[in-house]
Amino acid sequence: MKLLEYEGKEIFERYGIPMTARRGVLKLGDSLERLKLDGPGPWVVKAQVLAGGRGKAGGVKLARTPAEARELTGAMLGMKIVTHQTQGKALIVEEVLVEDACAIAREIYISVVLDRKEACPAIIASAEGGMSIEELALSNPEKIIKVQVDPEAGLLDYQARQLAFDLKIPQKNFCEFTLFARQLVKVFLETDASLVEVNPLIISEDGRLLAIDSKIVTDDNALFRHKDQAAKPDHEASEIEKEAKAIGINYIGLDGDIGCMVNGAGLAMATLDTVKMAGGDAANFLDVGGGANVDQITRAFQIILKDPKVKAVLVNIFGGIMKCDNIAAGVVEASKKVHIRVPLIVRLEGTNVKEGREILARSGIKIEQAGSLWEAAQKAVAAAR
Ligand code: GDP
Ligand code: MN
């Protein structure tokens, strides 16, 4: 799950990571009067969307007066934002964070990632942080520092000190930094994150070390260990994805027009690849699970057909634990309950496949059967056209 900046900062706060004071998070529809700002300012107004690069796309603005902060917040809420990380798509700004701004002397990049090759967490850092870290990684890869971390011990003191030297942290902030780095690793380990990023970590003109931005991605497979996190909305999920999750179906929306219903995640991935090879694009990933019964198949059809882009549905089921005749009966039963408004292509394989195909053929329902996955994919692509 990807967390918004302010959600990440709420976690940082529990770990004593130094930040400027957050003054409020406003949601679309909130009264701007809710934003209570006193003190001298300035403040920074930040669009809370799941993408970096907001700074360059108008999603980070500086306000000198409370009135200006309200005005900028009002203008930002509901705004569409396209950054270099949104793949050309516009995100709608539904929440805005307002916090104290500071004058920045230096911007540093630091993150903790999962080093899959070495099977351990690793710190990635650079003395030259800020908005162009991707470019730096390409043009000057030697300026990127990497420190592998023992997940049992966390970041060791000497490693934190070495990192502080390498990043040329001022002496005044040295101890603060080593503590910060160790806490950042702790956040990574204890939230079961796959990424914890601070870009930029800054030294302010008045000499403070501060985390100005936060990006945390947690591992969904560990959500059961984090009840508080699991209870929070998944900002990345579409309405259909949320509905599917609630009824226990693994569904991920995609950009194409061929709805796919498959049993097993591996077979579902293979189906997406095969559709692509046949010249089409899948509208979704959907794994109905191993014990797909009539109810589950009915729900899966309902979920797939909620996507208006769907022009054909490809059912690809391998009868292993479930036998093909039972699955076929399930598909027939389900398609009586759900109005399937598009061509339906079914490929069955496995135990009792002959009986299964007969049930489909005799059902009187308009089903195009395919003997192989390749044939099914080609038929689905043709039907969607
Ligand atoms: P991102 O572009 O989505 O990664 O958003 P960031 O939160 O990293 O902000 C982008 C840039 O805005 C930072 O790299 C800073 O240069 C600038 N910025 C953010 N907060 C402040 C602030 O409090 N004061 C100043 N002067 N600049 C800020
Ligand atoms: Mn940033």
Short mmCIF file of C-alpha atoms and ligand atoms in Angstrom, two decimals:
data_model
loop_
_atom_site.label_atom_id
_atom_site.label_comp_id
_atom_site.label_asym_id
_atom_site.label_seq_id
_atom_site.Cartn_x
_atom_site.Cartn_y
_atom_site.Cartn_z
CA MET A 1 0.00 0.00 0.00
CA LYS A 2 1.30 3.44 -0.86
CA LEU A 3 0.89 6.06 1.84
CA LEU A 4 0.31 9.75 1.26
CA GLU A 5 2.99 12.14 2.45
CA TYR A 6 1.12 13.16 5.60
CA GLU A 7 0.32 9.54 6.49
CA GLY A 8 4.00 8.73 6.21
CA LYS A 9 4.85 11.76 8.33
CA GLU A 10 2.40 10.60 11.02
CA ILE A 11 4.44 7.40 11.21
CA PHE A 12 7.72 9.36 11.18
CA GLU A 13 6.45 11.34 14.11
CA ARG A 14 6.10 8.21 16.22
CA TYR A 15 9.78 7.51 15.55
CA GLY A 16 10.96 10.98 16.48
CA ILE A 17 12.06 11.90 12.97
CA PRO A 18 12.60 15.68 12.85
CA MET A 19 10.09 17.55 10.69
CA THR A 20 8.49 20.98 10.45
CA ALA A 21 5.10 21.31 12.17
CA ARG A 22 2.10 20.10 10.20
CA ARG A 23 -0.78 22.57 10.52
CA GLY A 24 -3.59 20.71 8.85
CA VAL A 25 -4.81 18.31 6.19
CA LEU A 26 -7.84 19.50 4.25
CA LYS A 27 -10.02 17.23 2.16
CA LEU A 28 -12.08 18.11 -0.89
CA GLY A 29 -15.27 19.74 0.41
CA ASP A 30 -13.78 20.90 3.74
CA SER A 31 -14.24 24.53 4.69
CA LEU A 32 -11.03 26.49 4.27
CA GLU A 33 -11.84 28.11 7.62
CA ARG A 34 -10.72 24.86 9.21
CA LEU A 35 -7.17 25.85 8.41
CA LYS A 36 -5.96 27.60 11.56
CA LEU A 37 -2.61 29.26 11.03
CA ASP A 38 -0.87 31.49 13.48
CA GLY A 39 2.75 32.40 13.86
CA PRO A 40 4.95 34.18 11.38
CA GLY A 41 4.86 31.71 8.47
CA PRO A 42 5.67 31.08 5.73
CA TRP A 43 3.79 27.87 5.09
CA VAL A 44 4.05 25.28 2.40
CA VAL A 45 0.89 23.94 0.73
CA LYS A 46 1.29 20.42 -0.65
CA ALA A 47 -0.96 18.30 -2.88
CA GLN A 48 -1.38 14.86 -1.32
CA VAL A 49 -1.26 12.50 -4.29
CA LEU A 50 0.53 9.20 -4.77
CA ALA A 51 3.26 10.53 -7.03
CA GLY A 52 6.52 12.35 -6.65
CA GLY A 53 7.50 15.28 -8.81
CA ARG A 54 4.76 17.46 -7.35
CA GLY A 55 7.20 20.31 -6.89
CA LYS A 56 7.74 20.67 -10.62
CA ALA A 57 4.03 20.21 -11.40
CA GLY A 58 2.52 22.92 -9.22
CA GLY A 59 1.70 20.63 -6.32
CA VAL A 60 3.99 22.34 -3.80
CA LYS A 61 3.44 26.06 -3.17
CA LEU A 62 4.80 28.54 -0.70
CA ALA A 63 2.40 30.86 1.17
CA ARG A 64 3.50 33.95 3.03
CA THR A 65 0.25 34.78 4.81
CA PRO A 66 -2.58 32.65 6.25
CA ALA A 67 -4.91 34.14 3.63
CA GLU A 68 -2.55 33.11 0.84
CA ALA A 69 -2.26 29.61 2.34
CA ARG A 70 -6.07 29.27 2.30
CA GLU A 71 -6.26 30.57 -1.22
CA LEU A 72 -3.59 28.15 -2.47
CA THR A 73 -5.23 25.26 -0.59
CA GLY A 74 -8.60 26.09 -2.16
CA ALA A 75 -7.06 26.23 -5.61
CA MET A 76 -5.15 22.98 -5.12
CA LEU A 77 -8.11 20.92 -3.86
CA GLY A 78 -9.78 19.30 -6.84
CA MET A 79 -6.94 20.30 -9.14
CA LYS A 80 -5.64 17.81 -11.68
CA ILE A 81 -1.95 17.11 -11.48
CA VAL A 82 0.34 15.36 -13.96
CA THR A 83 3.92 14.66 -12.87
CA HIS A 84 6.75 12.68 -14.43
CA GLN A 85 5.67 9.79 -12.20
CA THR A 86 1.97 9.61 -13.22
CA GLN A 87 2.58 8.07 -16.67
CA GLY A 88 0.71 10.81 -18.47
CA LYS A 89 -2.41 10.35 -16.36
CA ALA A 90 -3.85 13.17 -14.31
CA LEU A 91 -4.43 12.61 -10.59
CA ILE A 92 -7.10 14.57 -8.77
CA VAL A 93 -5.93 16.30 -5.62
CA GLU A 94 -8.35 15.20 -2.91
CA GLU A 95 -6.28 16.21 0.10
CA VAL A 96 -3.87 19.02 0.83
CA LEU A 97 -1.28 19.26 3.58
CA VAL A 98 -0.26 22.61 5.03
CA GLU A 99 2.85 22.79 7.14
CA ASP A 100 5.46 25.28 8.28
CA ALA A 101 7.95 26.09 5.55
CA CYS A 102 11.62 26.60 6.07
CA ALA A 103 14.50 28.15 4.19
CA ILE A 104 16.55 25.35 2.68
CA ALA A 105 20.35 25.41 2.60
CA ARG A 106 20.93 21.83 1.37
CA GLU A 107 18.82 18.99 0.01
CA ILE A 108 19.85 15.37 0.60
CA TYR A 109 18.31 12.18 -0.76
CA ILE A 110 17.87 9.16 1.49
CA SER A 111 15.74 6.06 1.27
CA VAL A 112 15.53 2.54 2.60
CA VAL A 113 14.63 -0.06 -0.01
CA LEU A 114 14.45 -3.80 -0.21
CA ASP A 115 17.59 -5.11 -1.89
CA ARG A 116 16.07 -8.23 -3.41
CA LYS A 117 19.34 -9.51 -4.80
CA GLU A 118 21.14 -9.40 -1.45
CA ALA A 119 17.92 -10.21 0.44
CA CYS A 120 18.27 -7.38 2.92
CA PRO A 121 17.22 -3.76 3.40
CA ALA A 122 19.57 -1.17 1.94
CA ILE A 123 19.96 2.54 2.38
CA ILE A 124 20.28 4.51 -0.84
CA ALA A 125 21.47 8.05 -0.34
CA SER A 126 23.00 10.98 -2.12
CA ALA A 127 24.43 14.28 -0.93
CA GLU A 128 22.71 15.87 -3.90
CA GLY A 129 19.04 15.28 -3.21
CA GLY A 130 15.93 17.14 -4.20
CA MET A 131 13.86 17.04 -7.29
CA SER A 132 16.28 15.58 -9.84
CA ILE A 133 17.48 12.42 -8.14
CA GLU A 134 16.45 10.23 -11.10
CA GLU A 135 18.63 12.29 -13.44
CA LEU A 136 21.56 12.16 -11.03
CA ALA A 137 21.31 8.37 -10.80
CA LEU A 138 21.68 8.21 -14.58
CA SER A 139 24.33 10.89 -15.13
CA ASN A 140 26.47 10.36 -12.00
CA PRO A 141 25.78 6.92 -10.57
CA GLU A 142 28.98 7.15 -8.47
CA LYS A 143 27.26 9.85 -6.40
CA ILE A 144 24.69 7.36 -5.15
CA ILE A 145 25.68 5.74 -1.86
CA LYS A 146 24.41 2.30 -0.91
CA VAL A 147 24.58 0.70 2.54
CA GLN A 148 23.32 -2.81 3.20
CA VAL A 149 21.55 -3.32 6.49
CA ASP A 150 21.27 -6.41 8.64
CA PRO A 151 17.51 -6.78 9.25
CA GLU A 152 18.09 -8.32 12.69
CA ALA A 153 20.51 -5.67 13.98
CA GLY A 154 19.19 -2.63 12.13
CA LEU A 155 21.59 0.09 11.03
CA LEU A 156 24.73 -0.15 13.14
CA ASP A 157 26.29 2.96 14.69
CA TYR A 158 29.45 2.80 12.61
CA GLN A 159 27.39 2.47 9.43
CA ALA A 160 25.32 5.51 10.35
CA ARG A 161 28.51 7.49 11.08
CA GLN A 162 30.12 6.43 7.80
CA LEU A 163 26.96 7.49 5.97
CA ALA A 164 27.04 10.88 7.72
CA PHE A 165 30.65 11.37 6.59
CA ASP A 166 29.86 10.32 3.03
CA LEU A 167 26.91 12.70 2.87
CA LYS A 168 29.04 15.50 4.33
CA ILE A 169 26.56 16.14 7.12
CA PRO A 170 27.64 19.25 9.09
CA GLN A 171 29.23 18.49 12.43
CA LYS A 172 26.42 20.28 14.23
CA ASN A 173 23.84 17.84 12.82
CA PHE A 174 26.03 14.75 12.95
CA CYS A 175 24.48 12.97 15.96
CA GLU A 176 21.02 14.04 14.92
CA PHE A 177 21.62 12.49 11.51
CA THR A 178 22.91 9.16 12.77
CA LEU A 179 19.87 8.84 15.01
CA PHE A 180 17.62 9.84 12.11
CA ALA A 181 19.17 7.21 9.80
CA ARG A 182 18.74 4.48 12.41
CA GLN A 183 15.14 5.49 13.04
CA LEU A 184 14.43 5.53 9.32
CA VAL A 185 15.60 1.92 9.07
CA LYS A 186 13.44 1.11 12.08
CA VAL A 187 10.40 2.58 10.31
CA PHE A 188 11.21 0.40 7.31
CA LEU A 189 11.51 -2.79 9.35
CA GLU A 190 8.63 -2.21 11.75
CA THR A 191 6.07 -1.11 9.16
CA ASP A 192 7.01 -4.00 6.83
CA ALA A 193 7.79 -1.46 4.15
CA SER A 194 9.25 -2.07 0.73
CA LEU A 195 10.24 1.59 0.47
CA VAL A 196 10.75 4.44 2.92
CA GLU A 197 12.01 7.56 1.18
CA VAL A 198 12.84 11.07 2.34
CA ASN A 199 13.52 13.36 -0.59
CA PRO A 200 14.61 15.84 0.38
CA LEU A 201 16.09 15.54 3.82
CA ILE A 202 17.26 19.09 4.34
CA ILE A 203 19.63 21.22 6.32
CA SER A 204 17.78 24.47 6.82
CA GLU A 205 19.44 27.86 6.69
CA ASP A 206 19.10 28.04 10.46
CA GLY A 207 20.95 24.74 10.76
CA ARG A 208 18.16 22.21 11.39
CA LEU A 209 18.02 18.72 9.92
CA LEU A 210 14.46 18.09 8.70
CA ALA A 211 12.55 15.50 6.69
CA ILE A 212 10.60 17.63 4.21
CA ASP A 213 8.89 14.86 2.24
CA SER A 214 7.91 11.26 2.94
CA LYS A 215 7.12 8.30 0.79
CA ILE A 216 6.27 4.94 2.32
CA VAL A 217 5.17 1.82 0.48
CA THR A 218 4.12 -1.05 2.73
CA ASP A 219 3.81 -4.71 1.86
CA ASP A 220 0.15 -5.76 1.61
CA ASN A 221 1.09 -9.30 2.56
CA ALA A 222 2.04 -8.03 6.02
CA LEU A 223 -1.13 -6.00 6.56
CA PHE A 224 -2.43 -8.59 9.01
CA ARG A 225 0.33 -7.45 11.37
CA HIS A 226 -0.73 -3.81 11.11
CA LYS A 227 -4.37 -3.51 12.06
CA ASP A 228 -4.21 0.30 12.19
CA GLN A 229 -2.80 0.43 8.68
CA ALA A 230 -5.22 -2.17 7.31
CA ALA A 231 -8.14 -0.08 8.55
CA LYS A 232 -7.03 2.91 6.47
CA PRO A 233 -8.22 3.56 2.92
CA ASP A 234 -6.04 2.31 0.10
CA HIS A 235 -5.70 5.48 -2.00
CA GLU A 236 -4.39 3.58 -4.95
CA ALA A 237 -7.33 1.21 -5.27
CA SER A 238 -10.18 2.02 -7.66
CA GLU A 239 -13.79 1.58 -6.57
CA ILE A 240 -13.99 -1.77 -8.38
CA GLU A 241 -10.76 -2.93 -6.73
CA LYS A 242 -12.07 -2.02 -3.28
CA GLU A 243 -15.29 -3.92 -3.94
CA ALA A 244 -13.39 -6.97 -5.17
CA LYS A 245 -11.15 -6.91 -2.12
CA ALA A 246 -14.15 -6.78 0.19
CA ILE A 247 -15.51 -10.03 -1.28
CA GLY A 248 -12.15 -11.77 -1.38
CA ILE A 249 -11.39 -11.62 -5.11
CA ASN A 250 -7.90 -10.70 -6.29
CA TYR A 251 -8.64 -8.02 -8.88
CA ILE A 252 -6.42 -5.35 -10.38
CA GLY A 253 -7.82 -2.99 -13.00
CA LEU A 254 -5.80 -2.51 -16.21
CA ASP A 255 -6.14 -0.32 -19.29
CA GLY A 256 -7.32 -2.80 -21.94
CA ASP A 257 -10.76 -4.05 -23.00
CA ILE A 258 -10.62 -7.83 -22.48
CA GLY A 259 -11.99 -8.88 -19.12
CA CYS A 260 -10.16 -11.92 -17.74
CA MET A 261 -11.37 -14.49 -15.23
CA VAL A 262 -8.74 -17.01 -14.29
CA ASN A 263 -8.06 -19.39 -11.42
CA GLY A 264 -4.62 -19.00 -9.94
CA ALA A 265 -2.34 -15.96 -9.99
CA GLY A 266 0.30 -17.57 -12.19
CA LEU A 267 -2.20 -18.65 -14.80
CA ALA A 268 -3.76 -15.18 -14.63
CA MET A 269 -0.39 -13.57 -15.39
CA ALA A 270 0.17 -16.03 -18.26
CA THR A 271 -3.27 -15.15 -19.59
CA LEU A 272 -2.45 -11.43 -19.62
CA ASP A 273 0.78 -12.17 -21.50
CA THR A 274 -1.01 -14.38 -24.02
CA VAL A 275 -3.72 -11.76 -24.66
CA LYS A 276 -0.94 -9.26 -25.27
CA MET A 277 0.83 -11.63 -27.66
CA ALA A 278 -2.44 -12.07 -29.54
CA GLY A 279 -2.53 -8.32 -30.09
CA GLY A 280 -4.98 -7.34 -27.36
CA ASP A 281 -4.93 -5.77 -23.92
CA ALA A 282 -6.48 -7.14 -20.76
CA ALA A 283 -8.91 -4.98 -18.80
CA ASN A 284 -7.96 -6.63 -15.55
CA PHE A 285 -6.07 -9.22 -13.60
CA LEU A 286 -8.48 -11.48 -11.74
CA ASP A 287 -7.77 -14.59 -9.76
CA VAL A 288 -10.95 -16.33 -8.61
CA GLY A 289 -8.94 -18.62 -6.37
CA GLY A 290 -8.55 -22.36 -6.27
CA GLY A 291 -11.98 -23.31 -4.98
CA ALA A 292 -14.01 -21.27 -7.44
CA ASN A 293 -17.69 -22.05 -6.79
CA VAL A 294 -20.84 -20.65 -8.41
CA ASP A 295 -20.99 -17.74 -5.97
CA GLN A 296 -17.40 -16.78 -6.55
CA ILE A 297 -17.70 -17.06 -10.33
CA THR A 298 -20.91 -14.99 -10.26
CA ARG A 299 -19.20 -12.30 -8.21
CA ALA A 300 -16.18 -12.36 -10.50
CA PHE A 301 -18.41 -11.78 -13.57
CA GLN A 302 -20.12 -8.91 -11.77
CA ILE A 303 -16.80 -7.31 -10.87
CA ILE A 304 -15.34 -7.70 -14.38
CA LEU A 305 -18.45 -6.24 -16.04
CA LYS A 306 -18.45 -3.17 -13.78
CA ASP A 307 -15.61 -1.87 -15.92
CA PRO A 308 -17.29 -0.11 -18.86
CA LYS A 309 -14.19 -0.65 -21.03
CA VAL A 310 -14.77 -4.42 -21.18
CA LYS A 311 -15.71 -5.59 -24.70
CA ALA A 312 -15.18 -9.34 -24.26
CA VAL A 313 -14.67 -11.70 -21.35
CA LEU A 314 -12.10 -14.46 -21.45
CA VAL A 315 -12.54 -17.23 -18.90
CA ASN A 316 -9.44 -19.38 -18.53
CA ILE A 317 -9.80 -22.08 -15.94
CA PHE A 318 -7.65 -25.05 -15.20
CA GLY A 319 -9.57 -27.74 -13.37
CA GLY A 320 -7.15 -29.20 -10.89
CA ILE A 321 -8.61 -29.33 -7.41
CA MET A 322 -11.92 -28.24 -8.93
CA LYS A 323 -13.12 -30.45 -11.75
CA CYS A 324 -13.97 -28.95 -15.13
CA ASP A 325 -17.59 -30.20 -15.11
CA ASN A 326 -18.20 -28.42 -11.81
CA ILE A 327 -16.58 -25.25 -13.11
CA ALA A 328 -18.59 -25.40 -16.34
CA ALA A 329 -21.79 -25.79 -14.32
CA GLY A 330 -20.67 -22.80 -12.26
CA VAL A 331 -20.05 -20.68 -15.36
CA VAL A 332 -23.47 -21.62 -16.77
CA GLU A 333 -25.21 -20.91 -13.46
CA ALA A 334 -23.39 -17.62 -13.01
CA SER A 335 -24.11 -16.40 -16.53
CA LYS A 336 -27.81 -16.95 -15.87
CA LYS A 337 -27.60 -14.68 -12.84
CA VAL A 338 -25.46 -11.98 -14.42
CA HIS A 339 -26.39 -10.32 -17.68
CA ILE A 340 -23.23 -10.73 -19.73
CA ARG A 341 -23.45 -7.96 -22.30
CA VAL A 342 -20.29 -8.90 -24.23
CA PRO A 343 -18.96 -11.99 -26.03
CA LEU A 344 -17.86 -14.74 -23.65
CA ILE A 345 -14.90 -16.96 -24.53
CA VAL A 346 -14.15 -19.95 -22.34
CA ARG A 347 -11.12 -22.16 -22.25
CA LEU A 348 -11.32 -25.12 -19.90
CA GLU A 349 -8.57 -27.62 -19.30
CA GLY A 350 -7.89 -30.34 -16.75
CA THR A 351 -9.84 -33.07 -14.99
CA ASN A 352 -13.20 -33.98 -16.63
CA VAL A 353 -12.61 -31.45 -19.39
CA LYS A 354 -14.76 -33.41 -21.85
CA GLU A 355 -17.77 -33.33 -19.57
CA GLY A 356 -17.14 -29.67 -18.83
CA ARG A 357 -17.11 -28.71 -22.49
CA GLU A 358 -20.32 -30.64 -23.08
CA ILE A 359 -22.07 -28.78 -20.28
CA LEU A 360 -21.04 -25.46 -21.83
CA ALA A 361 -22.09 -26.57 -25.32
CA ARG A 362 -25.50 -27.82 -24.16
CA SER A 363 -26.21 -24.81 -21.93
CA GLY A 364 -27.87 -22.74 -24.63
CA ILE A 365 -25.78 -19.78 -23.55
CA LYS A 366 -23.78 -18.02 -26.19
CA ILE A 367 -20.29 -19.17 -25.27
CA GLU A 368 -17.36 -19.40 -27.61
CA GLN A 369 -15.19 -22.32 -26.52
CA ALA A 370 -11.49 -22.60 -27.18
CA GLY A 371 -9.29 -25.67 -27.07
CA SER A 372 -6.16 -23.84 -26.03
CA LEU A 373 -5.17 -20.63 -24.29
CA TRP A 374 -3.66 -19.29 -27.49
CA GLU A 375 -6.89 -19.93 -29.41
CA ALA A 376 -8.91 -18.38 -26.57
CA ALA A 377 -6.77 -15.25 -26.55
CA GLN A 378 -7.07 -14.84 -30.32
CA LYS A 379 -10.84 -15.30 -30.16
CA ALA A 380 -11.14 -12.79 -27.33
CA VAL A 381 -9.07 -10.22 -29.22
CA ALA A 382 -11.19 -10.72 -32.35
CA ALA A 383 -14.42 -10.46 -30.33
CA ALA A 384 -13.30 -7.26 -28.61
CA ARG A 385 -12.60 -5.67 -31.99
P1 GDP B 1 7.90 16.19 -4.64
O1 GDP B 1 8.35 17.12 -5.74
O2 GDP B 1 6.60 15.55 -4.97
O3 GDP B 1 8.94 15.21 -4.27
O4 GDP B 1 7.59 17.12 -3.34
P2 GDP B 1 8.57 17.61 -2.16
O5 GDP B 1 7.82 17.57 -0.90
O6 GDP B 1 9.85 16.88 -2.18
O7 GDP B 1 8.81 19.12 -2.52
C1 GDP B 1 9.47 19.48 -3.73
C2 GDP B 1 10.45 20.61 -3.50
O8 GDP B 1 9.78 21.72 -2.97
C3 GDP B 1 11.54 20.28 -2.51
O9 GDP B 1 12.60 19.59 -3.10
C4 GDP B 1 11.94 21.65 -2.04
O10 GDP B 1 12.89 22.19 -2.92
C5 GDP B 1 10.65 22.45 -2.14
N1 GDP B 1 10.08 22.60 -0.81
C6 GDP B 1 9.28 21.74 -0.13
N2 GDP B 1 9.02 22.20 1.11
C7 GDP B 1 9.67 23.39 1.22
C8 GDP B 1 9.82 24.35 2.26
O11 GDP B 1 9.31 24.22 3.36
N3 GDP B 1 10.60 25.44 1.97
C9 GDP B 1 11.20 25.62 0.78
N4 GDP B 1 11.94 26.70 0.58
N5 GDP B 1 11.08 24.73 -0.21
C10 GDP B 1 10.34 23.63 0.00
MN MN B 2 10.09 14.81 -2.73
#
